């Protein structure tokens, strides 16, 4: 009789736990809906601040694929032409979960769905990562609120910092890392092998989706976490897992990573980063609402500092700094504490951020160290959840405690969600000229966008996306750091810009001979490839294409060279045809590395299967 009662009690406990988890999942999805609801108030508008350049990057991919049926390698529309695939943020929508949405849905809808999709991706990843340390649905919901959908997510999305969306991959990378490290003794190595591959693929996706800040910060979190686990457990396994995942991430991302490295070699992005924050500012960025006085934290807008999580998650972060005895908990605490200190910026001559920025090349291109507070929140809140889980396991009435935690988590989710949605209310409010429609008409370069090629509201940077819609190039731009309009000289010129605009004294058309003799005309044009027919030229004359020079350009039947930073080709006869085509440098090498890596993994897996069959 007693056994029957115990079984019934366990069944009811199991039903209660499942119901609580379902309820938590509904709350988490409801929080996501609450945060993003403002961007669907109008679905035909475009974003403000940096959204134009992100819209331009994504629109180029759609136009090149759908209208020209080409792989989007080159952007001819902005700055006089620059690499799209090798750009830090420009190539981020091609190898992406959202590409089918961009190709099938109306463009304004696709922009919004990417924000929603990234939020959902981050939500699920955070849920899974926190689940590695706690069974409590309420604690996992608090982790989701403190990282996936907190105030920083909405602030960055509201101004078009789409690279920030791809912190969504961070909890996934840490989830696969921890699974591979913490595999039970004696368990099959198949799971760990699969998790290392998933770790490498996740980091590679951060490269493909433009995670220019999330990627290096996630790598640092992985390095600290795995090294701390290795030291505490006196095992090289955590480090070998991290190194294996890193090597695979390089191989998987090589088709895009190698062209990016080559681009940075020619156009290094070096920025100063003197920012610092005191303890008052640190507390304020985590706890200050829109209606509260904001702490004086730096020269940039509040969207670069605010990371509202509320007092409950912030108190949990402080709890994590004080406790955490087990190896993985301590690893979370060490990694989170390091990110938190980096978030304070250059507060001392030997501050971690100052040393990293001054001596590590990858961080020379970064500033605004408050961005480190985002991974800090993830690591420390999950660490606090792990500490709380140990306490919960010792309690006899855990079910009642879970209900209380769930009530607290629901309050946190509602509080954070209501605050996070505020900046998104005014984020998508600009419209295109009503007569502007997608065109594949004759292409030409203009100096600045005309009224027809602007939105109905002005912003801090010159617009670029409307010109792409009209198939017109605009030299004024901010889509490429090397040619950004705000970093040019008094003659509106930047090193490497060879393209000219209609009306310039030295504009001779979109194609011409440098000698001034002979005739040339474009007979076929697309973003990546241009065919030019010419006549009346002397052998060896230089045929010029009015686009900025890049070493990825080549031509059929002609030697390509730089002519005053524009694209030139030596012709061999008096008349003929030259087809210019762009392929990013080292793209095919990257593809070869990718294929070799996939082939090596397949062979390795096949060998292991055969060994098990023989044994």
Coordinates of C-alpha atoms in Angstrom, one line a residue:
X1 CA 0.0 0.0 0.0
X2 CA 2.8 2.4 0.9
X3 CA 4.6 1.6 -2.3
X4 CA 1.5 2.5 -4.3
X5 CA 1.2 5.8 -2.4
X6 CA 4.8 6.6 -3.1
X7 CA 4.4 5.9 -6.8
X8 CA 1.3 8.1 -7.0
X9 CA 3.2 10.9 -5.2
X10 CA 6.1 10.6 -7.7
X11 CA 3.6 10.6 -10.6
X12 CA 1.9 13.8 -9.3
X13 CA 5.4 15.4 -8.8
X14 CA 6.3 14.5 -12.3
X15 CA 3.1 16.0 -13.7
X16 CA 3.6 19.1 -11.6
X17 CA 7.2 19.5 -12.9
X18 CA 6.1 19.1 -16.5
X19 CA 3.3 21.6 -16.0
X20 CA 5.7 24.1 -14.4
X21 CA 8.1 23.7 -17.3
X22 CA 5.4 24.2 -19.9
X23 CA 4.2 27.3 -18.0
X24 CA 7.7 28.6 -18.0
X25 CA 8.1 28.1 -21.7
X26 CA 4.9 30.0 -22.3
X27 CA 6.1 32.8 -20.1
X28 CA 9.5 33.0 -21.9
X29 CA 7.8 33.1 -25.3
X30 CA 5.4 35.7 -24.0
X31 CA 8.3 37.8 -22.8
X32 CA 9.8 37.6 -26.3
X33 CA 6.5 38.7 -27.9
X34 CA 6.2 41.5 -25.4
X35 CA 9.7 42.9 -26.2
X36 CA 9.4 42.8 -30.0
X37 CA 5.7 43.8 -30.3
X38 CA 6.5 47.5 -31.0
X39 CA 8.4 46.7 -34.2
X40 CA 5.2 45.2 -35.7
X41 CA 3.1 48.3 -35.1
X42 CA 3.9 49.3 -38.7
X43 CA 5.3 46.6 -41.1
X44 CA 6.1 48.8 -44.1
X45 CA 8.7 51.0 -42.4
X46 CA 12.5 50.9 -42.0
X47 CA 14.8 51.3 -39.1
X48 CA 16.7 54.4 -37.7
X49 CA 20.3 55.1 -36.8
X50 CA 22.5 52.2 -38.1
X51 CA 19.6 50.3 -39.6
X52 CA 20.1 51.7 -43.0
X53 CA 23.6 50.2 -43.5
X54 CA 22.3 46.8 -42.1
X55 CA 19.3 47.0 -44.4
X56 CA 21.7 47.8 -47.3
X57 CA 23.8 44.7 -46.5
X58 CA 20.8 42.5 -46.5
X59 CA 19.1 44.1 -49.5
X60 CA 22.2 43.6 -51.6
X61 CA 22.1 39.8 -50.9
X62 CA 18.4 39.6 -51.9
X63 CA 18.8 41.7 -55.1
X64 CA 22.0 39.9 -56.2
X65 CA 20.4 36.5 -55.8
X66 CA 16.9 37.2 -56.9
X67 CA 17.5 39.7 -59.7
X68 CA 20.9 38.8 -61.0
X69 CA 21.1 35.1 -59.9
X70 CA 24.6 35.5 -58.5
X71 CA 26.4 34.8 -55.2
X72 CA 26.7 38.3 -53.5
X73 CA 30.4 38.9 -53.4
X74 CA 30.7 42.6 -54.3
X75 CA 28.8 45.7 -53.3
X76 CA 29.0 48.2 -56.2
X77 CA 26.4 50.6 -54.8
X78 CA 28.1 52.1 -51.7
X79 CA 31.4 54.0 -51.4
X80 CA 32.3 53.4 -55.0
X81 CA 32.3 49.6 -54.5
X82 CA 33.7 47.3 -51.8
X83 CA 33.8 43.7 -50.9
X84 CA 30.5 42.4 -49.5
X85 CA 31.5 38.9 -48.6
X86 CA 34.7 40.0 -46.9
X87 CA 33.2 42.8 -44.9
X88 CA 32.9 42.5 -41.1
X89 CA 29.1 42.9 -41.1
X90 CA 28.1 43.1 -44.7
X91 CA 28.1 39.4 -45.6
X92 CA 26.1 38.4 -42.5
X93 CA 22.7 37.3 -44.1
X94 CA 23.9 34.7 -46.6
X95 CA 25.0 31.7 -44.4
X96 CA 22.2 32.4 -42.0
X97 CA 19.0 30.8 -40.7
X98 CA 17.1 33.8 -42.0
X99 CA 18.2 33.8 -45.7
X100 CA 15.0 31.9 -46.8
X101 CA 12.9 34.5 -45.0
X102 CA 14.7 37.4 -46.8
X103 CA 14.2 35.6 -50.2
X104 CA 10.6 34.8 -49.6
X105 CA 9.1 37.5 -47.4
X106 CA 8.6 41.2 -48.0
X107 CA 11.8 42.9 -47.1
X108 CA 10.5 45.0 -44.2
X109 CA 8.9 41.9 -42.7
X110 CA 12.2 39.9 -43.1
X111 CA 14.1 42.6 -41.1
X112 CA 11.6 42.2 -38.2
X113 CA 11.6 38.4 -38.4
X114 CA 15.4 38.4 -38.1
X115 CA 15.1 40.3 -34.8
X116 CA 12.5 37.9 -33.5
X117 CA 14.4 34.8 -34.7
X118 CA 17.6 36.0 -33.1
X119 CA 15.7 36.6 -29.9
X120 CA 14.2 33.1 -30.0
X121 CA 17.6 31.6 -30.8
X122 CA 19.1 33.3 -27.8
X123 CA 16.2 32.3 -25.6
X124 CA 16.4 28.6 -26.4
X125 CA 20.2 28.6 -26.1
X126 CA 20.1 30.3 -22.7
X127 CA 17.5 27.9 -21.5
X128 CA 19.6 25.0 -22.5
X129 CA 22.8 26.4 -21.1
X130 CA 21.2 27.2 -17.8
X131 CA 19.7 23.8 -17.8
X132 CA 23.2 22.3 -17.6
X133 CA 23.4 23.7 -14.0
X134 CA 19.8 23.8 -12.7
X135 CA 16.6 21.8 -13.1
X136 CA 14.5 24.8 -11.9
X137 CA 12.3 26.3 -14.6
X138 CA 12.1 29.5 -12.7
X139 CA 15.9 29.9 -12.4
X140 CA 16.2 29.2 -16.1
X141 CA 13.6 31.9 -16.9
X142 CA 15.5 34.4 -14.9
X143 CA 18.6 33.6 -16.9
X144 CA 16.6 34.1 -20.1
X145 CA 15.4 37.5 -18.9
X146 CA 18.9 38.5 -17.7
X147 CA 20.7 37.7 -21.0
X148 CA 18.5 36.8 -24.0
X149 CA 15.9 39.5 -23.7
X150 CA 17.3 42.1 -21.4
X151 CA 17.5 45.9 -21.9
X152 CA 20.7 45.7 -24.0
X153 CA 19.1 43.3 -26.5
X154 CA 16.4 45.8 -27.2
X155 CA 18.6 48.9 -27.1
X156 CA 21.0 47.5 -29.6
X157 CA 18.2 46.2 -31.9
X158 CA 16.5 49.6 -31.8
X159 CA 19.6 51.3 -33.4
X160 CA 20.4 48.7 -35.9
X161 CA 23.4 47.1 -34.2
X162 CA 22.5 43.7 -35.7
X163 CA 25.9 42.2 -34.8
X164 CA 24.6 42.3 -31.2
X165 CA 21.8 39.9 -32.1
X166 CA 24.4 37.2 -32.5
X167 CA 25.3 37.0 -28.9
X168 CA 22.5 34.5 -29.5
X169 CA 25.1 32.0 -30.4
X170 CA 27.1 32.5 -27.2
X171 CA 25.0 30.3 -24.9
X172 CA 24.8 27.6 -27.6
X173 CA 28.7 27.5 -27.8
X174 CA 28.9 27.3 -24.0
X175 CA 26.2 24.6 -23.9
X176 CA 28.1 22.4 -26.3
X177 CA 31.4 23.1 -24.6
X178 CA 30.0 22.1 -21.2
X179 CA 28.4 19.0 -22.6
X180 CA 31.6 17.8 -24.1
X181 CA 33.6 18.6 -21.0
X182 CA 31.2 17.1 -18.4
X183 CA 30.4 13.9 -20.2
X184 CA 30.0 11.1 -17.7
X185 CA 32.9 8.8 -17.1
X186 CA 32.6 5.6 -19.2
X187 CA 30.1 7.1 -21.5
X188 CA 30.4 6.8 -25.3
X189 CA 32.8 9.3 -26.9
X190 CA 30.2 9.7 -29.7
X191 CA 28.4 12.4 -27.8
X192 CA 31.5 14.4 -26.9
X193 CA 32.7 14.1 -30.6
X194 CA 29.3 15.5 -31.8
X195 CA 29.4 18.3 -29.2
X196 CA 32.8 19.4 -30.3
X197 CA 31.6 19.6 -33.9
X198 CA 28.6 21.5 -32.7
X199 CA 30.8 23.9 -30.8
X200 CA 32.9 24.5 -33.9
X201 CA 29.8 25.0 -36.0
X202 CA 28.4 27.5 -33.5
X203 CA 31.5 29.6 -33.5
X204 CA 31.6 29.5 -37.3
X205 CA 28.1 30.8 -37.4
X206 CA 29.2 33.8 -35.4
X207 CA 31.7 34.5 -38.2
X208 CA 29.1 34.1 -40.9
X209 CA 26.4 36.2 -39.2
X210 CA 28.7 39.1 -38.4
X211 CA 29.3 38.7 -34.6
X212 CA 32.2 41.1 -34.6
X213 CA 32.0 41.6 -30.8
X214 CA 30.2 38.4 -29.7
X215 CA 32.8 36.1 -31.3
X216 CA 36.0 37.3 -29.7
X217 CA 34.2 37.7 -26.3
X218 CA 32.8 34.2 -26.5
X219 CA 36.2 32.8 -27.4
X220 CA 37.6 34.5 -24.3
X221 CA 34.7 33.0 -22.2
X222 CA 35.4 29.6 -23.6
X223 CA 39.1 29.9 -22.9
X224 CA 38.7 31.0 -19.3
X225 CA 35.9 28.4 -18.6
X226 CA 37.8 25.5 -20.1
X227 CA 41.2 26.5 -18.6
X228 CA 39.6 26.9 -15.1
X229 CA 37.9 23.5 -15.3
X230 CA 41.2 22.0 -16.4
X231 CA 43.2 23.5 -13.5
X232 CA 40.6 22.5 -10.9
X233 CA 40.0 19.0 -12.2
X234 CA 43.7 18.5 -13.2
X235 CA 42.7 17.3 -16.6
X236 CA 43.5 18.4 -20.1
X237 CA 40.2 17.3 -21.4
X238 CA 38.5 20.8 -21.1
X239 CA 41.3 22.5 -22.9
X240 CA 41.4 19.8 -25.7
X241 CA 37.7 20.2 -26.2
X242 CA 38.0 24.0 -26.5
X243 CA 41.0 23.7 -28.9
X244 CA 39.2 21.1 -31.0
X245 CA 36.1 23.3 -31.3
X246 CA 38.3 26.3 -32.2
X247 CA 40.1 24.5 -34.9
X248 CA 36.9 23.2 -36.4
X249 CA 35.4 26.7 -36.2
X250 CA 38.3 28.0 -38.3
X251 CA 37.8 25.3 -40.9
X252 CA 34.0 25.7 -41.0
X253 CA 34.2 29.5 -41.4
X254 CA 37.3 29.6 -43.7
X255 CA 35.3 30.6 -46.8
X256 CA 34.3 33.8 -45.1
X257 CA 37.0 34.2 -42.5
X258 CA 40.0 34.3 -44.9
X259 CA 38.5 37.0 -47.1
X260 CA 37.7 39.0 -44.0
X261 CA 41.3 38.7 -42.8
X262 CA 42.6 39.8 -46.2
X263 CA 40.2 42.8 -46.1
X264 CA 41.4 43.8 -42.6
X265 CA 45.0 43.6 -43.8
X266 CA 44.3 46.3 -46.3
X267 CA 41.9 48.3 -44.3
X268 CA 42.7 47.7 -40.6
X269 CA 40.1 49.0 -38.2
X270 CA 42.0 50.7 -35.3
X271 CA 40.0 52.6 -32.8
X272 CA 40.9 54.2 -29.5
X273 CA 39.1 53.0 -26.4
X274 CA 39.6 55.2 -23.3
X275 CA 36.2 54.6 -21.8
X276 CA 35.9 53.7 -18.1
X277 CA 33.1 53.1 -15.6
X278 CA 33.0 53.3 -11.8
X279 CA 31.0 51.1 -9.5
X280 CA 28.1 53.5 -9.4
X281 CA 27.9 53.4 -13.2
X282 CA 28.1 49.6 -13.1
X283 CA 25.1 49.3 -10.8
X284 CA 23.2 51.9 -12.8
X285 CA 23.5 50.3 -16.2
X286 CA 22.0 47.0 -14.8
X287 CA 19.3 48.6 -12.7
X288 CA 18.3 52.0 -14.1
X289 CA 15.0 52.3 -15.9
X290 CA 14.1 54.8 -18.6
X291 CA 12.4 57.0 -15.9
X292 CA 15.4 56.8 -13.5
X293 CA 18.4 59.2 -13.6
X294 CA 21.1 57.7 -15.7
X295 CA 24.6 57.4 -14.4
X296 CA 27.4 59.3 -16.2
X297 CA 29.0 56.4 -18.0
X298 CA 30.7 57.6 -21.1
X299 CA 30.6 59.5 -24.4
X300 CA 28.3 57.2 -26.3
X301 CA 24.6 56.9 -26.3
X302 CA 22.7 55.0 -23.6
X303 CA 22.2 52.1 -26.0
X304 CA 25.9 51.3 -25.6
X305 CA 25.7 51.1 -21.8
X306 CA 22.2 50.3 -20.6
X307 CA 21.7 46.6 -19.8
X308 CA 18.6 46.6 -17.6
X309 CA 18.1 43.3 -15.8
X310 CA 16.6 44.6 -12.6
X311 CA 17.6 44.1 -9.0
X312 CA 16.8 40.4 -8.7
X313 CA 19.2 39.2 -11.5
X314 CA 21.8 41.8 -10.4
X315 CA 21.7 40.4 -6.8
X316 CA 22.1 36.9 -8.3
X317 CA 25.2 38.1 -10.1
X318 CA 26.7 39.4 -6.8
X319 CA 25.7 36.1 -5.2
X320 CA 27.7 34.2 -7.9
X321 CA 30.8 36.3 -7.2
X322 CA 30.7 35.2 -3.5
X323 CA 29.8 31.5 -3.9
X324 CA 30.4 28.6 -6.2
X325 CA 32.5 25.7 -4.9
X326 CA 32.3 23.1 -7.7
X327 CA 34.6 23.1 -10.7
X328 CA 32.1 24.2 -13.3
X329 CA 30.5 26.7 -11.0
X330 CA 33.9 28.3 -10.2
X331 CA 34.7 28.3 -13.9
X332 CA 31.4 30.2 -14.6
X333 CA 32.3 32.7 -11.8
X334 CA 35.9 33.3 -13.0
X335 CA 34.8 33.9 -16.6
X336 CA 31.9 36.1 -15.5
X337 CA 34.1 38.1 -13.1
X338 CA 36.7 38.7 -15.9
X339 CA 34.0 39.9 -18.3
X340 CA 32.6 42.1 -15.6
X341 CA 36.0 43.7 -14.9
X342 CA 36.5 44.2 -18.7
X343 CA 33.2 46.0 -18.8
X344 CA 34.6 48.6 -16.5
X345 CA 36.9 49.6 -19.3
X346 CA 40.2 51.4 -18.8
X347 CA 39.8 52.3 -15.1
X348 CA 43.6 51.7 -14.5
X349 CA 46.8 51.6 -16.4
X350 CA 46.9 47.8 -16.1
X351 CA 43.1 47.1 -16.4
X352 CA 42.4 43.9 -18.3
X353 CA 40.5 45.8 -21.1
X354 CA 43.3 48.3 -21.5
X355 CA 46.0 45.6 -21.8
X356 CA 43.9 43.5 -24.2
X357 CA 43.0 46.5 -26.4
X358 CA 46.6 47.7 -26.6
X359 CA 48.4 44.4 -27.1
X360 CA 46.0 41.9 -28.8
X361 CA 45.3 42.6 -32.5
X362 CA 41.7 41.4 -32.5
X363 CA 40.8 43.9 -29.7
X364 CA 42.5 46.8 -31.3
X365 CA 39.5 47.1 -33.6
X366 CA 37.0 47.3 -30.7
X367 CA 35.9 49.9 -28.3
X368 CA 33.0 50.5 -25.9
X369 CA 34.1 47.9 -23.3
X370 CA 30.7 48.0 -21.6
X371 CA 29.7 45.4 -24.2
X372 CA 31.6 42.9 -22.1
X373 CA 28.8 43.2 -19.5
X374 CA 26.5 41.2 -21.7
X375 CA 28.4 37.9 -21.5
X376 CA 29.2 38.7 -17.9
X377 CA 25.4 38.7 -17.1
X378 CA 25.1 35.3 -18.7
X379 CA 27.9 33.7 -16.9
X380 CA 27.2 35.1 -13.5
X381 CA 23.4 34.6 -13.5
X382 CA 23.9 31.0 -14.6
X383 CA 26.5 30.6 -11.9
X384 CA 24.0 31.9 -9.3
X385 CA 21.4 29.4 -10.7
X386 CA 23.9 26.6 -10.2
X387 CA 24.6 27.6 -6.6
X388 CA 20.8 27.9 -5.9
X389 CA 20.3 24.4 -7.5
X390 CA 22.6 22.9 -4.9
X391 CA 20.6 24.5 -2.1
X392 CA 17.3 23.4 -3.6
X393 CA 18.4 19.8 -3.8
X394 CA 18.8 19.8 0.0
X395 CA 15.2 21.0 0.6
X396 CA 12.4 18.6 1.4
X397 CA 9.7 20.8 0.0
X398 CA 11.3 21.7 -3.3
X399 CA 7.9 21.7 -5.1
X400 CA 6.6 24.7 -3.1
X401 CA 9.9 26.5 -3.4
X402 CA 9.8 26.0 -7.2
X403 CA 6.4 27.7 -7.2
X404 CA 7.8 30.6 -5.2
X405 CA 10.8 30.9 -7.6
X406 CA 8.5 30.7 -10.6
X407 CA 6.4 33.6 -9.2
X408 CA 9.6 35.6 -8.7
X409 CA 10.8 34.7 -12.3
X410 CA 7.5 35.8 -13.7
X411 CA 7.9 39.2 -12.1
X412 CA 11.4 39.5 -13.4
X413 CA 10.4 38.5 -16.9
X414 CA 7.5 41.1 -16.9
X415 CA 9.7 43.8 -15.4
X416 CA 12.5 43.3 -17.8
X417 CA 10.2 42.8 -20.8
X418 CA 8.3 46.0 -20.2
X419 CA 11.5 48.0 -19.9
X420 CA 13.2 46.3 -22.9
X421 CA 10.4 47.1 -25.3
X422 CA 10.5 50.8 -24.7
X423 CA 13.4 51.6 -27.1
X424 CA 11.8 49.5 -29.9
X425 CA 8.7 51.7 -30.0
X426 CA 10.5 54.3 -32.2
X427 CA 13.0 52.0 -34.0
X428 CA 11.1 51.3 -37.3
X429 CA 9.6 54.6 -38.3
X430 CA 11.2 55.6 -41.7
X431 CA 9.7 55.1 -45.1
X432 CA 11.0 55.1 -48.6
X433 CA 10.0 57.5 -51.3
X434 CA 6.6 56.3 -52.6
X435 CA 7.7 56.2 -56.2
X436 CA 10.9 54.2 -55.5
X437 CA 10.7 50.6 -56.7
X438 CA 13.2 47.9 -57.3
X439 CA 15.2 48.5 -60.6
X440 CA 17.8 46.8 -62.7
X441 CA 18.2 49.8 -65.0
X442 CA 21.4 51.3 -66.2
X443 CA 23.9 51.7 -63.3
X444 CA 25.9 54.8 -62.5
X445 CA 27.6 56.5 -59.6
X446 CA 26.4 59.6 -57.8
X447 CA 28.2 61.7 -55.1
X448 CA 25.3 61.8 -52.6
X449 CA 21.8 60.4 -52.6
X450 CA 19.1 62.6 -54.2
X451 CA 15.8 63.3 -52.4
X452 CA 14.2 60.4 -54.1
X453 CA 17.0 58.1 -52.7
X454 CA 16.4 59.1 -49.1
X455 CA 14.0 58.1 -46.4
X456 CA 11.3 60.5 -45.2
X457 CA 13.4 61.3 -42.1
X458 CA 17.0 62.3 -41.8
X459 CA 19.6 60.5 -39.6
X460 CA 23.2 60.8 -38.6
X461 CA 24.7 59.0 -41.7
X462 CA 24.1 59.1 -45.5
X463 CA 21.5 56.6 -46.6
X464 CA 22.6 53.7 -48.9
X465 CA 19.8 51.2 -49.1
X466 CA 17.3 53.3 -51.2
X467 CA 20.0 53.8 -53.9
X468 CA 20.4 50.0 -54.1
X469 CA 16.7 49.7 -54.8
X470 CA 17.1 52.2 -57.7
X471 CA 20.2 50.4 -58.9
X472 CA 22.3 53.5 -58.4
X473 CA 25.7 53.8 -56.6
X474 CA 26.3 56.5 -54.0
X475 CA 29.9 57.5 -53.0
X476 CA 28.7 58.9 -49.6
X477 CA 28.4 55.9 -47.4
X478 CA 29.0 54.2 -44.1
X479 CA 28.7 50.6 -45.2
X480 CA 32.5 50.0 -45.3
X481 CA 34.8 51.2 -42.5
X482 CA 37.7 51.8 -44.9
X483 CA 35.7 54.3 -46.9
X484 CA 33.3 55.7 -44.3
X485 CA 32.2 59.3 -45.1
X486 CA 33.1 60.4 -41.6
X487 CA 36.7 59.4 -41.9
X488 CA 37.6 61.1 -45.2
X489 CA 39.9 64.0 -45.9
X490 CA 38.8 67.6 -46.7
X491 CA 38.4 66.5 -50.4
X492 CA 35.9 63.8 -49.4
X493 CA 38.4 61.1 -50.3
X494 CA 39.7 58.1 -48.5
X495 CA 42.7 55.9 -49.4
X496 CA 41.7 53.3 -51.9
X497 CA 38.7 55.1 -53.3
X498 CA 39.1 55.2 -57.1
X499 CA 35.5 55.4 -58.3
X500 CA 34.1 58.8 -59.5
X501 CA 30.6 60.2 -59.5
X502 CA 28.7 61.9 -62.2
X503 CA 29.6 65.6 -62.1
X504 CA 33.1 65.1 -60.9
X505 CA 35.8 66.7 -63.1
X506 CA 37.5 63.4 -63.7
X507 CA 34.4 61.3 -64.2
X508 CA 34.6 59.7 -67.7
X509 CA 31.7 57.3 -67.5
X510 CA 31.3 53.9 -65.9
X511 CA 33.9 52.5 -68.2
X512 CA 36.5 54.3 -70.4
X513 CA 40.0 54.1 -71.7
X514 CA 42.6 55.9 -69.5
X515 CA 44.4 57.2 -72.6
X516 CA 41.2 59.0 -73.8
X517 CA 41.3 57.1 -77.1
X518 CA 38.9 54.3 -78.1
X519 CA 35.3 53.7 -77.2
X520 CA 34.0 51.4 -74.5
X521 CA 30.5 50.6 -73.3
X522 CA 28.9 48.2 -70.8
X523 CA 26.9 45.5 -72.5
X524 CA 26.1 43.4 -69.4
X525 CA 26.1 44.6 -65.8
X526 CA 25.5 42.9 -62.4
X527 CA 27.0 43.5 -59.0
X528 CA 29.7 40.8 -59.4
X529 CA 30.4 40.8 -63.1
X530 CA 30.5 43.5 -65.8
X531 CA 31.0 42.9 -69.5
X532 CA 32.5 45.7 -71.6
X533 CA 32.7 45.9 -75.3
X534 CA 35.4 48.2 -76.8
X535 CA 36.7 49.4 -80.2
X536 CA 39.3 51.9 -81.6
X537 CA 41.8 51.0 -78.9
X538 CA 45.5 50.4 -79.3
X539 CA 47.1 47.1 -78.0
X540 CA 48.0 47.6 -74.4
X541 CA 45.6 50.4 -73.7
X542 CA 44.1 50.5 -70.2
X543 CA 40.4 49.9 -70.0
X544 CA 39.0 51.3 -66.7
X545 CA 35.9 50.2 -64.8
X546 CA 34.6 52.9 -62.5
X547 CA 34.7 50.8 -59.3
X548 CA 37.2 50.8 -56.4
X549 CA 40.1 48.5 -56.9
X550 CA 40.2 45.2 -55.0
X551 CA 42.7 42.3 -55.6
X552 CA 39.7 40.0 -56.1
X553 CA 38.9 41.4 -59.5
X554 CA 40.0 39.6 -62.6
X555 CA 39.1 39.7 -66.2
X556 CA 38.8 37.2 -69.0
X557 CA 41.4 37.7 -71.6
X558 CA 43.1 40.7 -69.9
X559 CA 45.5 41.5 -67.1
X560 CA 43.8 43.4 -64.3
X561 CA 45.6 46.1 -62.4
X562 CA 44.9 49.2 -60.2
X563 CA 44.5 52.5 -62.0
X564 CA 44.4 55.3 -59.5
X565 CA 42.6 52.9 -57.2
X566 CA 40.0 52.0 -59.9
X567 CA 39.9 48.7 -61.8
X568 CA 41.9 48.6 -65.0
X569 CA 42.6 45.9 -67.6
X570 CA 45.1 45.9 -70.5
X571 CA 43.4 45.1 -73.8
X572 CA 45.3 43.2 -76.5
X573 CA 43.6 44.4 -79.7
X574 CA 41.7 47.3 -81.2
X575 CA 38.3 45.8 -80.5
X576 CA 36.8 43.1 -78.4
X577 CA 35.1 42.3 -75.1
X578 CA 36.4 42.2 -71.5
X579 CA 34.4 40.5 -68.8
X580 CA 35.3 41.7 -65.3
X581 CA 34.4 39.4 -62.4
X582 CA 34.9 39.6 -58.7
X583 CA 35.7 36.7 -56.4
X584 CA 37.0 37.5 -52.8
X585 CA 40.7 36.8 -52.3
X586 CA 41.3 33.4 -50.6
X587 CA 37.6 32.4 -51.1
X588 CA 38.4 29.2 -52.9
X589 CA 41.2 28.3 -50.5
X590 CA 38.7 28.7 -47.7
X591 CA 36.2 26.5 -49.5
X592 CA 39.0 23.9 -49.9
X593 CA 39.7 24.0 -46.1
X594 CA 36.0 23.6 -45.4
X595 CA 35.6 20.6 -47.7
X596 CA 38.8 19.0 -46.3
X597 CA 37.5 19.4 -42.8
X598 CA 34.1 17.9 -43.6
X599 CA 35.8 15.0 -45.4
X600 CA 38.2 14.4 -42.5
X601 CA 35.3 14.3 -40.0
X602 CA 33.4 11.9 -42.2
X603 CA 36.4 9.6 -42.5
X604 CA 37.2 9.8 -38.8
X605 CA 33.6 8.9 -37.9
X606 CA 33.6 6.1 -40.4
X607 CA 36.8 4.6 -39.0
X608 CA 35.4 4.7 -35.5
X609 CA 32.2 2.9 -36.7
X610 CA 34.3 0.2 -38.3
X611 CA 36.4 -0.3 -35.2
X612 CA 33.3 -0.7 -33.1
X613 CA 31.9 -3.2 -35.6
X614 CA 35.1 -5.2 -35.5
X615 CA 35.2 -5.3 -31.8

